[in-house]
Amino acid sequence: MQLGLVGLGKMGFNMRERIRRAGHEVVGYDRNPEVTDASSLADLVDKLEAPRVVWVMVPAGDITRQTIADLGELLAPGDLVIDGGNSRYTDDKVNAELLAGKEIGYLDTGVSGGVWGLDNGYGLMVGGAAEDVEKAMPIFDALRPEGPREEGFAHAGQVGAGHFAKMIHNGIEYGLMQAYAEGFELLEASKLVENVPATIKAWQRGTVVRSWLLDLLVRALDSDPELDDLRGHVEDSGEGRWTVEEAINLAVPAPVISAALFARFASRQDDSPAMRAVASLRNQFGGHAVQAAGPTSGSGSTQS
Ligand SMILES: O=C(CO)[C@H](O)[C@H](O)COP(=O)(O)O
């Protein structure tokens, strides 16, 4: 089968390679001239035979929305667009309606696997019409991990369901990472466990907490046993926030995912105004000691 692939960054570049390895023809387009197969989006569309399938793998938000709108102008009735980025699921209805007006199909697809997907395959969760899913199935089969289809691929529901599933997947990812991280800090803080990396490594087999994220933590500790080559500053790309917003909308308690999201926000603060307020209030009501502000956090002297 032939596929157009827009966006050849960290994810798209490896996906093109994996799809080619499965014997399909991929025409990729990226603004980076070193990796692109087409000179423009219009050239990509020209290089494909109708009915075309074009997979969009560019950063979520305005860039994805604009790329899909541009494709709507270039493609023809009977073509199909797949958004494989981490778009918010609420964008999917808008994209699908825009394209449906031009008789172009639309699928939203959550893709998990990161930079390891080239060899391991990608977990896929798809939203959209069954006939469109069927059209793209050779590509989904090329991308998903080897083994039974249902263990690496789900047609999750109608338009939006794929990105909704990926949003929840990423929320779970936040919670799991935070739990491993807190366990790591607790092991480090206690002087009882003498070899923290070796202890965590031993959890890789047989234990209840073994997982791929744990394997990746072991890999990180192999090269930096105390993780002191980097700062504990953690960004987020939106899916954790959307998961928490959805939990509020649905009145579903999600304390672990929320705490993991807020831990990321806390990681970006050197000296938190909120904790200055708490220290100040303890001092007000109980005369408890506070530290005077110093040139760097934690270096202040104690005052009662
Ligand atoms: O989808 C992913 C993994 O599944 C991406 O790596 C995503 O960027 C991770 O989310 P965040 O940047 O918010 O940590």
Short mmCIF file of N, CA and C in Angstrom, two decimals, residues 64-220:
data_model
loop_
_atom_site.label_atom_id
_atom_site.label_comp_id
_atom_site.label_asym_id
_atom_site.label_seq_id
_atom_site.Cartn_x
_atom_site.Cartn_y
_atom_site.Cartn_z
N THR A 64 -0.90 20.98 13.72
CA THR A 64 -1.71 19.86 13.23
C THR A 64 -3.00 20.38 12.60
N ARG A 65 -3.67 21.31 13.29
CA ARG A 65 -4.94 21.84 12.76
C ARG A 65 -4.73 22.46 11.38
N GLN A 66 -3.64 23.24 11.23
CA GLN A 66 -3.37 23.90 9.95
C GLN A 66 -3.03 22.89 8.87
N THR A 67 -2.24 21.86 9.25
CA THR A 67 -1.85 20.84 8.25
C THR A 67 -3.10 20.11 7.74
N ILE A 68 -4.02 19.81 8.65
CA ILE A 68 -5.23 19.10 8.24
C ILE A 68 -6.11 20.00 7.36
N ALA A 69 -6.18 21.28 7.72
CA ALA A 69 -6.95 22.22 6.88
C ALA A 69 -6.31 22.31 5.50
N ASP A 70 -4.97 22.39 5.44
CA ASP A 70 -4.28 22.47 4.14
C ASP A 70 -4.53 21.21 3.31
N LEU A 71 -4.51 20.05 3.99
CA LEU A 71 -4.77 18.80 3.26
C LEU A 71 -6.19 18.79 2.71
N GLY A 72 -7.10 19.37 3.47
CA GLY A 72 -8.49 19.44 3.02
C GLY A 72 -8.59 20.18 1.68
N GLU A 73 -7.71 21.16 1.47
CA GLU A 73 -7.72 21.92 0.20
C GLU A 73 -7.06 21.13 -0.93
N LEU A 74 -6.15 20.22 -0.58
CA LEU A 74 -5.34 19.54 -1.61
C LEU A 74 -5.87 18.17 -2.01
N LEU A 75 -6.54 17.49 -1.05
CA LEU A 75 -6.99 16.11 -1.31
C LEU A 75 -8.33 16.11 -2.04
N ALA A 76 -8.81 14.91 -2.38
CA ALA A 76 -10.04 14.78 -3.18
C ALA A 76 -11.01 13.84 -2.48
N PRO A 77 -12.30 13.86 -2.91
CA PRO A 77 -13.26 12.93 -2.30
C PRO A 77 -12.74 11.50 -2.38
N GLY A 78 -12.95 10.76 -1.28
CA GLY A 78 -12.50 9.36 -1.24
C GLY A 78 -11.15 9.19 -0.56
N ASP A 79 -10.40 10.30 -0.37
CA ASP A 79 -9.12 10.22 0.33
C ASP A 79 -9.35 10.13 1.84
N LEU A 80 -8.26 9.83 2.55
CA LEU A 80 -8.37 9.62 4.01
C LEU A 80 -7.20 10.31 4.71
N VAL A 81 -7.50 11.03 5.79
CA VAL A 81 -6.47 11.67 6.62
C VAL A 81 -6.46 11.00 7.98
N ILE A 82 -5.24 10.72 8.48
CA ILE A 82 -5.10 10.14 9.83
C ILE A 82 -4.26 11.11 10.66
N ASP A 83 -4.78 11.55 11.81
CA ASP A 83 -3.97 12.36 12.72
C ASP A 83 -3.38 11.43 13.78
N GLY A 84 -2.07 11.21 13.71
CA GLY A 84 -1.40 10.32 14.66
C GLY A 84 -0.68 11.06 15.78
N GLY A 85 -0.80 12.39 15.83
CA GLY A 85 -0.12 13.15 16.88
C GLY A 85 -0.88 13.09 18.20
N ASN A 86 -0.35 13.77 19.20
CA ASN A 86 -1.01 13.79 20.52
C ASN A 86 -2.00 14.94 20.58
N SER A 87 -2.94 14.98 19.63
CA SER A 87 -3.94 16.05 19.59
C SER A 87 -4.97 15.85 20.69
N ARG A 88 -5.58 16.96 21.11
CA ARG A 88 -6.67 16.85 22.08
C ARG A 88 -7.89 16.27 21.36
N TYR A 89 -8.58 15.34 22.03
CA TYR A 89 -9.65 14.61 21.34
C TYR A 89 -10.76 15.52 20.86
N THR A 90 -10.91 16.69 21.50
CA THR A 90 -11.97 17.61 21.09
C THR A 90 -11.68 18.22 19.71
N ASP A 91 -10.42 18.19 19.26
CA ASP A 91 -10.10 18.69 17.91
C ASP A 91 -10.62 17.75 16.83
N ASP A 92 -10.80 16.48 17.19
CA ASP A 92 -11.09 15.48 16.16
C ASP A 92 -12.43 15.70 15.47
N LYS A 93 -13.43 16.07 16.28
CA LYS A 93 -14.77 16.29 15.70
C LYS A 93 -14.69 17.43 14.67
N VAL A 94 -13.96 18.48 15.04
CA VAL A 94 -13.82 19.65 14.16
C VAL A 94 -13.12 19.24 12.86
N ASN A 95 -12.01 18.49 13.00
CA ASN A 95 -11.26 18.05 11.81
C ASN A 95 -12.12 17.13 10.94
N ALA A 96 -12.81 16.19 11.60
CA ALA A 96 -13.61 15.20 10.85
C ALA A 96 -14.72 15.91 10.09
N GLU A 97 -15.35 16.92 10.72
CA GLU A 97 -16.46 17.62 10.05
C GLU A 97 -15.94 18.45 8.87
N LEU A 98 -14.80 19.09 9.09
CA LEU A 98 -14.20 19.89 8.00
C LEU A 98 -13.94 19.00 6.78
N LEU A 99 -13.35 17.83 7.03
CA LEU A 99 -12.99 16.94 5.91
C LEU A 99 -14.23 16.24 5.34
N ALA A 100 -15.19 15.93 6.20
CA ALA A 100 -16.40 15.25 5.72
C ALA A 100 -17.13 16.13 4.70
N GLY A 101 -17.04 17.46 4.89
CA GLY A 101 -17.65 18.40 3.95
C GLY A 101 -17.04 18.27 2.56
N LYS A 102 -15.87 17.70 2.48
CA LYS A 102 -15.17 17.51 1.19
C LYS A 102 -15.13 16.03 0.81
N GLU A 103 -15.91 15.22 1.54
CA GLU A 103 -15.98 13.76 1.33
C GLU A 103 -14.62 13.08 1.52
N ILE A 104 -13.85 13.63 2.46
CA ILE A 104 -12.56 13.04 2.82
C ILE A 104 -12.73 12.40 4.20
N GLY A 105 -12.26 11.18 4.35
CA GLY A 105 -12.40 10.49 5.63
C GLY A 105 -11.37 10.96 6.64
N TYR A 106 -11.62 10.64 7.92
CA TYR A 106 -10.70 11.09 9.00
C TYR A 106 -10.65 10.04 10.11
N LEU A 107 -9.44 9.71 10.52
CA LEU A 107 -9.24 8.83 11.68
C LEU A 107 -8.31 9.52 12.66
N ASP A 108 -8.60 9.45 13.95
CA ASP A 108 -7.67 9.93 14.97
C ASP A 108 -7.00 8.70 15.59
N THR A 109 -5.69 8.79 15.71
CA THR A 109 -4.94 7.61 16.16
C THR A 109 -3.93 7.99 17.24
N GLY A 110 -4.10 7.44 18.42
CA GLY A 110 -3.10 7.58 19.47
C GLY A 110 -1.98 6.59 19.19
N VAL A 111 -0.75 7.07 19.27
CA VAL A 111 0.42 6.24 18.95
C VAL A 111 1.34 6.24 20.16
N SER A 112 1.64 5.07 20.69
CA SER A 112 2.54 4.97 21.84
C SER A 112 3.72 4.08 21.50
N GLY A 113 4.88 4.46 21.96
CA GLY A 113 6.07 3.64 21.69
C GLY A 113 7.34 4.46 21.66
N GLY A 114 7.17 5.78 21.49
CA GLY A 114 8.31 6.69 21.53
C GLY A 114 9.38 6.32 20.51
N VAL A 115 10.60 6.68 20.84
CA VAL A 115 11.71 6.47 19.90
C VAL A 115 12.07 4.99 19.76
N TRP A 116 11.45 4.14 20.57
CA TRP A 116 11.73 2.70 20.53
C TRP A 116 10.82 1.98 19.55
N GLY A 117 9.84 2.70 19.03
CA GLY A 117 8.81 2.05 18.21
C GLY A 117 9.34 1.42 16.93
N LEU A 118 10.43 1.96 16.38
CA LEU A 118 10.96 1.42 15.13
C LEU A 118 11.15 -0.09 15.25
N ASP A 119 11.77 -0.52 16.31
CA ASP A 119 12.02 -1.97 16.46
C ASP A 119 10.94 -2.68 17.28
N ASN A 120 10.36 -2.00 18.27
CA ASN A 120 9.38 -2.67 19.15
C ASN A 120 7.97 -2.63 18.59
N GLY A 121 7.72 -1.71 17.66
CA GLY A 121 6.36 -1.48 17.19
C GLY A 121 5.67 -0.43 18.07
N TYR A 122 4.54 0.03 17.59
CA TYR A 122 3.80 1.10 18.27
C TYR A 122 2.43 0.58 18.70
N GLY A 123 2.05 0.88 19.94
CA GLY A 123 0.68 0.61 20.38
C GLY A 123 -0.23 1.64 19.74
N LEU A 124 -1.35 1.18 19.15
CA LEU A 124 -2.22 2.09 18.40
C LEU A 124 -3.65 2.04 18.92
N MET A 125 -4.28 3.21 19.03
CA MET A 125 -5.70 3.27 19.43
C MET A 125 -6.38 4.25 18.48
N VAL A 126 -7.41 3.76 17.80
CA VAL A 126 -7.96 4.50 16.66
C VAL A 126 -9.43 4.86 16.88
N GLY A 127 -9.77 6.08 16.44
CA GLY A 127 -11.17 6.51 16.45
C GLY A 127 -11.63 6.82 15.03
N GLY A 128 -12.85 6.43 14.69
CA GLY A 128 -13.36 6.75 13.36
C GLY A 128 -14.22 5.63 12.82
N ALA A 129 -14.64 5.80 11.55
CA ALA A 129 -15.55 4.84 10.93
C ALA A 129 -14.83 3.53 10.59
N ALA A 130 -15.56 2.41 10.75
CA ALA A 130 -14.95 1.09 10.53
C ALA A 130 -14.41 0.95 9.10
N GLU A 131 -15.11 1.54 8.12
CA GLU A 131 -14.63 1.37 6.73
C GLU A 131 -13.30 2.10 6.52
N ASP A 132 -13.11 3.23 7.20
CA ASP A 132 -11.83 3.95 7.09
C ASP A 132 -10.71 3.18 7.82
N VAL A 133 -11.08 2.61 8.96
CA VAL A 133 -10.08 1.80 9.70
C VAL A 133 -9.62 0.65 8.81
N GLU A 134 -10.56 0.02 8.12
CA GLU A 134 -10.23 -1.11 7.24
C GLU A 134 -9.27 -0.69 6.13
N LYS A 135 -9.52 0.51 5.56
CA LYS A 135 -8.65 1.02 4.47
C LYS A 135 -7.20 1.17 4.94
N ALA A 136 -7.04 1.60 6.18
CA ALA A 136 -5.69 1.89 6.68
C ALA A 136 -5.08 0.69 7.41
N MET A 137 -5.81 -0.43 7.48
CA MET A 137 -5.34 -1.55 8.29
C MET A 137 -3.93 -2.07 7.91
N PRO A 138 -3.57 -2.11 6.60
CA PRO A 138 -2.20 -2.56 6.29
C PRO A 138 -1.13 -1.69 6.96
N ILE A 139 -1.41 -0.40 7.07
CA ILE A 139 -0.45 0.51 7.72
C ILE A 139 -0.46 0.29 9.23
N PHE A 140 -1.66 0.14 9.81
CA PHE A 140 -1.72 -0.13 11.26
C PHE A 140 -0.99 -1.44 11.57
N ASP A 141 -1.18 -2.44 10.70
CA ASP A 141 -0.51 -3.74 10.94
C ASP A 141 1.01 -3.61 10.85
N ALA A 142 1.47 -2.72 9.96
CA ALA A 142 2.92 -2.52 9.82
C ALA A 142 3.49 -1.84 11.06
N LEU A 143 2.72 -0.93 11.64
CA LEU A 143 3.23 -0.14 12.77
C LEU A 143 3.11 -0.86 14.11
N ARG A 144 2.06 -1.65 14.29
CA ARG A 144 1.82 -2.25 15.61
C ARG A 144 2.88 -3.32 15.91
N PRO A 145 3.05 -3.66 17.19
CA PRO A 145 4.02 -4.70 17.54
C PRO A 145 3.62 -6.05 16.95
N GLU A 146 4.60 -6.91 16.77
CA GLU A 146 4.27 -8.27 16.31
C GLU A 146 3.44 -8.99 17.36
N GLY A 147 2.65 -9.97 16.94
CA GLY A 147 1.80 -10.70 17.88
C GLY A 147 0.36 -10.47 17.53
N PRO A 148 -0.56 -10.91 18.40
CA PRO A 148 -1.98 -10.74 18.09
C PRO A 148 -2.35 -9.27 17.94
N ARG A 149 -3.14 -8.97 16.91
CA ARG A 149 -3.51 -7.56 16.64
C ARG A 149 -4.12 -6.91 17.88
N GLU A 150 -4.97 -7.65 18.58
CA GLU A 150 -5.71 -7.02 19.68
C GLU A 150 -4.82 -6.67 20.87
N GLU A 151 -3.56 -7.12 20.84
CA GLU A 151 -2.65 -6.74 21.94
C GLU A 151 -1.83 -5.50 21.64
N GLY A 152 -1.99 -4.94 20.43
CA GLY A 152 -1.23 -3.72 20.13
C GLY A 152 -2.05 -2.73 19.32
N PHE A 153 -3.32 -3.06 19.12
CA PHE A 153 -4.17 -2.22 18.28
C PHE A 153 -5.60 -2.27 18.81
N ALA A 154 -6.25 -1.10 18.88
CA ALA A 154 -7.68 -1.09 19.21
C ALA A 154 -8.40 -0.08 18.34
N HIS A 155 -9.51 -0.51 17.73
CA HIS A 155 -10.44 0.46 17.15
C HIS A 155 -11.33 0.86 18.33
N ALA A 156 -10.97 1.99 18.96
CA ALA A 156 -11.55 2.32 20.26
C ALA A 156 -12.98 2.82 20.18
N GLY A 157 -13.38 3.36 19.03
CA GLY A 157 -14.73 3.89 18.91
C GLY A 157 -14.80 4.89 17.77
N GLN A 158 -15.78 5.76 17.82
CA GLN A 158 -15.98 6.76 16.76
C GLN A 158 -14.92 7.85 16.87
N VAL A 159 -15.01 8.83 15.98
CA VAL A 159 -14.03 9.93 15.94
C VAL A 159 -13.81 10.52 17.34
N GLY A 160 -12.57 10.68 17.73
CA GLY A 160 -12.21 11.22 19.05
C GLY A 160 -11.79 10.14 20.02
N ALA A 161 -12.29 8.89 19.80
CA ALA A 161 -12.02 7.83 20.78
C ALA A 161 -10.53 7.45 20.84
N GLY A 162 -9.86 7.54 19.68
CA GLY A 162 -8.44 7.19 19.66
C GLY A 162 -7.61 8.15 20.49
N HIS A 163 -7.85 9.44 20.28
CA HIS A 163 -7.08 10.43 21.05
C HIS A 163 -7.53 10.47 22.51
N PHE A 164 -8.80 10.17 22.77
CA PHE A 164 -9.24 10.12 24.18
C PHE A 164 -8.49 8.98 24.89
N ALA A 165 -8.41 7.83 24.21
CA ALA A 165 -7.69 6.68 24.81
C ALA A 165 -6.22 7.02 25.04
N LYS A 166 -5.61 7.73 24.07
CA LYS A 166 -4.18 8.08 24.22
C LYS A 166 -3.99 9.08 25.37
N MET A 167 -4.96 9.99 25.54
CA MET A 167 -4.88 10.95 26.64
C MET A 167 -4.87 10.21 27.99
N ILE A 168 -5.76 9.23 28.13
CA ILE A 168 -5.83 8.48 29.39
C ILE A 168 -4.56 7.63 29.56
N HIS A 169 -4.09 7.04 28.46
CA HIS A 169 -2.82 6.29 28.49
C HIS A 169 -1.70 7.18 29.05
N ASN A 170 -1.64 8.42 28.57
CA ASN A 170 -0.57 9.31 29.04
C ASN A 170 -0.78 9.74 30.49
N GLY A 171 -2.05 9.88 30.89
CA GLY A 171 -2.30 10.18 32.30
C GLY A 171 -1.79 9.05 33.18
N ILE A 172 -2.05 7.82 32.77
CA ILE A 172 -1.55 6.66 33.52
C ILE A 172 -0.01 6.69 33.56
N GLU A 173 0.57 7.06 32.41
CA GLU A 173 2.04 7.17 32.32
C GLU A 173 2.58 8.14 33.39
N TYR A 174 1.89 9.27 33.57
CA TYR A 174 2.31 10.24 34.59
C TYR A 174 2.33 9.57 35.98
N GLY A 175 1.24 8.86 36.29
CA GLY A 175 1.12 8.27 37.62
C GLY A 175 2.17 7.19 37.87
N LEU A 176 2.37 6.35 36.85
CA LEU A 176 3.37 5.27 37.01
C LEU A 176 4.77 5.86 37.20
N MET A 177 5.10 6.84 36.37
CA MET A 177 6.45 7.42 36.47
C MET A 177 6.66 8.05 37.85
N GLN A 178 5.61 8.73 38.32
CA GLN A 178 5.74 9.41 39.63
C GLN A 178 5.93 8.40 40.75
N ALA A 179 5.23 7.26 40.68
CA ALA A 179 5.37 6.23 41.72
C ALA A 179 6.79 5.66 41.74
N TYR A 180 7.31 5.33 40.55
CA TYR A 180 8.71 4.85 40.50
C TYR A 180 9.66 5.91 41.04
N ALA A 181 9.40 7.18 40.66
CA ALA A 181 10.29 8.26 41.06
C ALA A 181 10.29 8.43 42.58
N GLU A 182 9.12 8.34 43.19
CA GLU A 182 9.05 8.50 44.65
C GLU A 182 9.72 7.33 45.35
N GLY A 183 9.55 6.13 44.81
CA GLY A 183 10.24 4.96 45.37
C GLY A 183 11.74 5.13 45.29
N PHE A 184 12.23 5.64 44.16
CA PHE A 184 13.66 5.89 43.99
C PHE A 184 14.15 6.86 45.05
N GLU A 185 13.42 7.96 45.25
CA GLU A 185 13.88 8.96 46.24
C GLU A 185 13.87 8.38 47.65
N LEU A 186 12.85 7.57 47.96
CA LEU A 186 12.78 6.97 49.31
C LEU A 186 13.96 6.01 49.54
N LEU A 187 14.27 5.23 48.52
CA LEU A 187 15.42 4.31 48.65
C LEU A 187 16.71 5.11 48.85
N GLU A 188 16.85 6.18 48.09
CA GLU A 188 18.05 7.02 48.19
C GLU A 188 18.15 7.69 49.56
N ALA A 189 17.00 8.13 50.10
CA ALA A 189 17.00 8.89 51.35
C ALA A 189 17.35 8.01 52.54
N SER A 190 16.95 6.72 52.48
CA SER A 190 17.28 5.81 53.59
C SER A 190 18.69 5.30 53.38
N LYS A 191 19.45 5.24 54.44
CA LYS A 191 20.82 4.74 54.29
C LYS A 191 20.86 3.21 54.40
N LEU A 192 19.68 2.61 54.61
CA LEU A 192 19.63 1.16 54.83
C LEU A 192 19.91 0.38 53.55
N VAL A 193 19.35 0.84 52.45
CA VAL A 193 19.59 0.16 51.16
C VAL A 193 20.89 0.73 50.58
N GLU A 194 21.91 -0.12 50.49
CA GLU A 194 23.22 0.42 50.12
C GLU A 194 23.40 0.59 48.61
N ASN A 195 22.74 -0.25 47.83
CA ASN A 195 22.91 -0.13 46.38
C ASN A 195 21.53 0.03 45.73
N VAL A 196 21.16 1.28 45.55
CA VAL A 196 19.81 1.57 45.03
C VAL A 196 19.65 1.09 43.59
N PRO A 197 20.60 1.41 42.66
CA PRO A 197 20.40 0.93 41.28
C PRO A 197 20.29 -0.59 41.21
N ALA A 198 21.10 -1.31 42.00
CA ALA A 198 21.04 -2.78 41.95
C ALA A 198 19.70 -3.29 42.49
N THR A 199 19.17 -2.62 43.48
CA THR A 199 17.88 -3.03 44.06
C THR A 199 16.77 -2.85 43.04
N ILE A 200 16.77 -1.70 42.38
CA ILE A 200 15.73 -1.44 41.38
C ILE A 200 15.89 -2.40 40.20
N LYS A 201 17.16 -2.67 39.83
CA LYS A 201 17.40 -3.61 38.73
C LYS A 201 16.81 -4.99 39.05
N ALA A 202 16.91 -5.38 40.31
CA ALA A 202 16.40 -6.70 40.73
C ALA A 202 14.88 -6.79 40.64
N TRP A 203 14.23 -5.64 40.55
CA TRP A 203 12.76 -5.64 40.43
C TRP A 203 12.32 -5.97 39.00
N GLN A 204 13.30 -6.04 38.07
CA GLN A 204 12.91 -6.22 36.66
C GLN A 204 12.31 -7.58 36.35
N ARG A 205 12.64 -8.55 37.16
CA ARG A 205 12.12 -9.90 36.88
C ARG A 205 11.35 -10.43 38.08
N GLY A 206 10.19 -10.98 37.80
CA GLY A 206 9.44 -11.68 38.83
C GLY A 206 8.59 -10.80 39.72
N THR A 207 8.93 -9.52 39.86
CA THR A 207 8.19 -8.71 40.84
C THR A 207 6.86 -8.21 40.28
N VAL A 208 6.04 -7.77 41.19
CA VAL A 208 4.73 -7.20 40.84
C VAL A 208 4.91 -5.86 40.11
N VAL A 209 6.00 -5.16 40.35
CA VAL A 209 6.15 -3.81 39.78
C VAL A 209 7.04 -3.78 38.53
N ARG A 210 7.37 -4.97 37.97
CA ARG A 210 8.18 -4.97 36.74
C ARG A 210 7.36 -4.33 35.61
N SER A 211 8.04 -3.61 34.75
CA SER A 211 7.35 -2.97 33.62
C SER A 211 8.39 -2.36 32.70
N TRP A 212 7.94 -1.89 31.53
CA TRP A 212 8.87 -1.25 30.59
C TRP A 212 9.39 0.07 31.16
N LEU A 213 8.53 0.81 31.87
CA LEU A 213 9.01 2.06 32.48
C LEU A 213 10.08 1.76 33.52
N LEU A 214 9.91 0.67 34.26
CA LEU A 214 10.94 0.29 35.23
C LEU A 214 12.24 -0.07 34.48
N ASP A 215 12.11 -0.79 33.37
CA ASP A 215 13.30 -1.13 32.57
C ASP A 215 14.03 0.15 32.13
N LEU A 216 13.25 1.17 31.75
CA LEU A 216 13.87 2.43 31.31
C LEU A 216 14.54 3.16 32.47
N LEU A 217 13.96 3.03 33.68
CA LEU A 217 14.60 3.63 34.87
C LEU A 217 15.93 2.93 35.15
N VAL A 218 15.92 1.61 35.01
CA VAL A 218 17.17 0.84 35.21
C VAL A 218 18.21 1.29 34.20
N ARG A 219 17.78 1.49 32.96
CA ARG A 219 18.69 1.92 31.89
C ARG A 219 19.29 3.30 32.25
N ALA A 220 18.44 4.20 32.74
CA ALA A 220 18.92 5.54 33.12
C ALA A 220 19.91 5.45 34.28
#
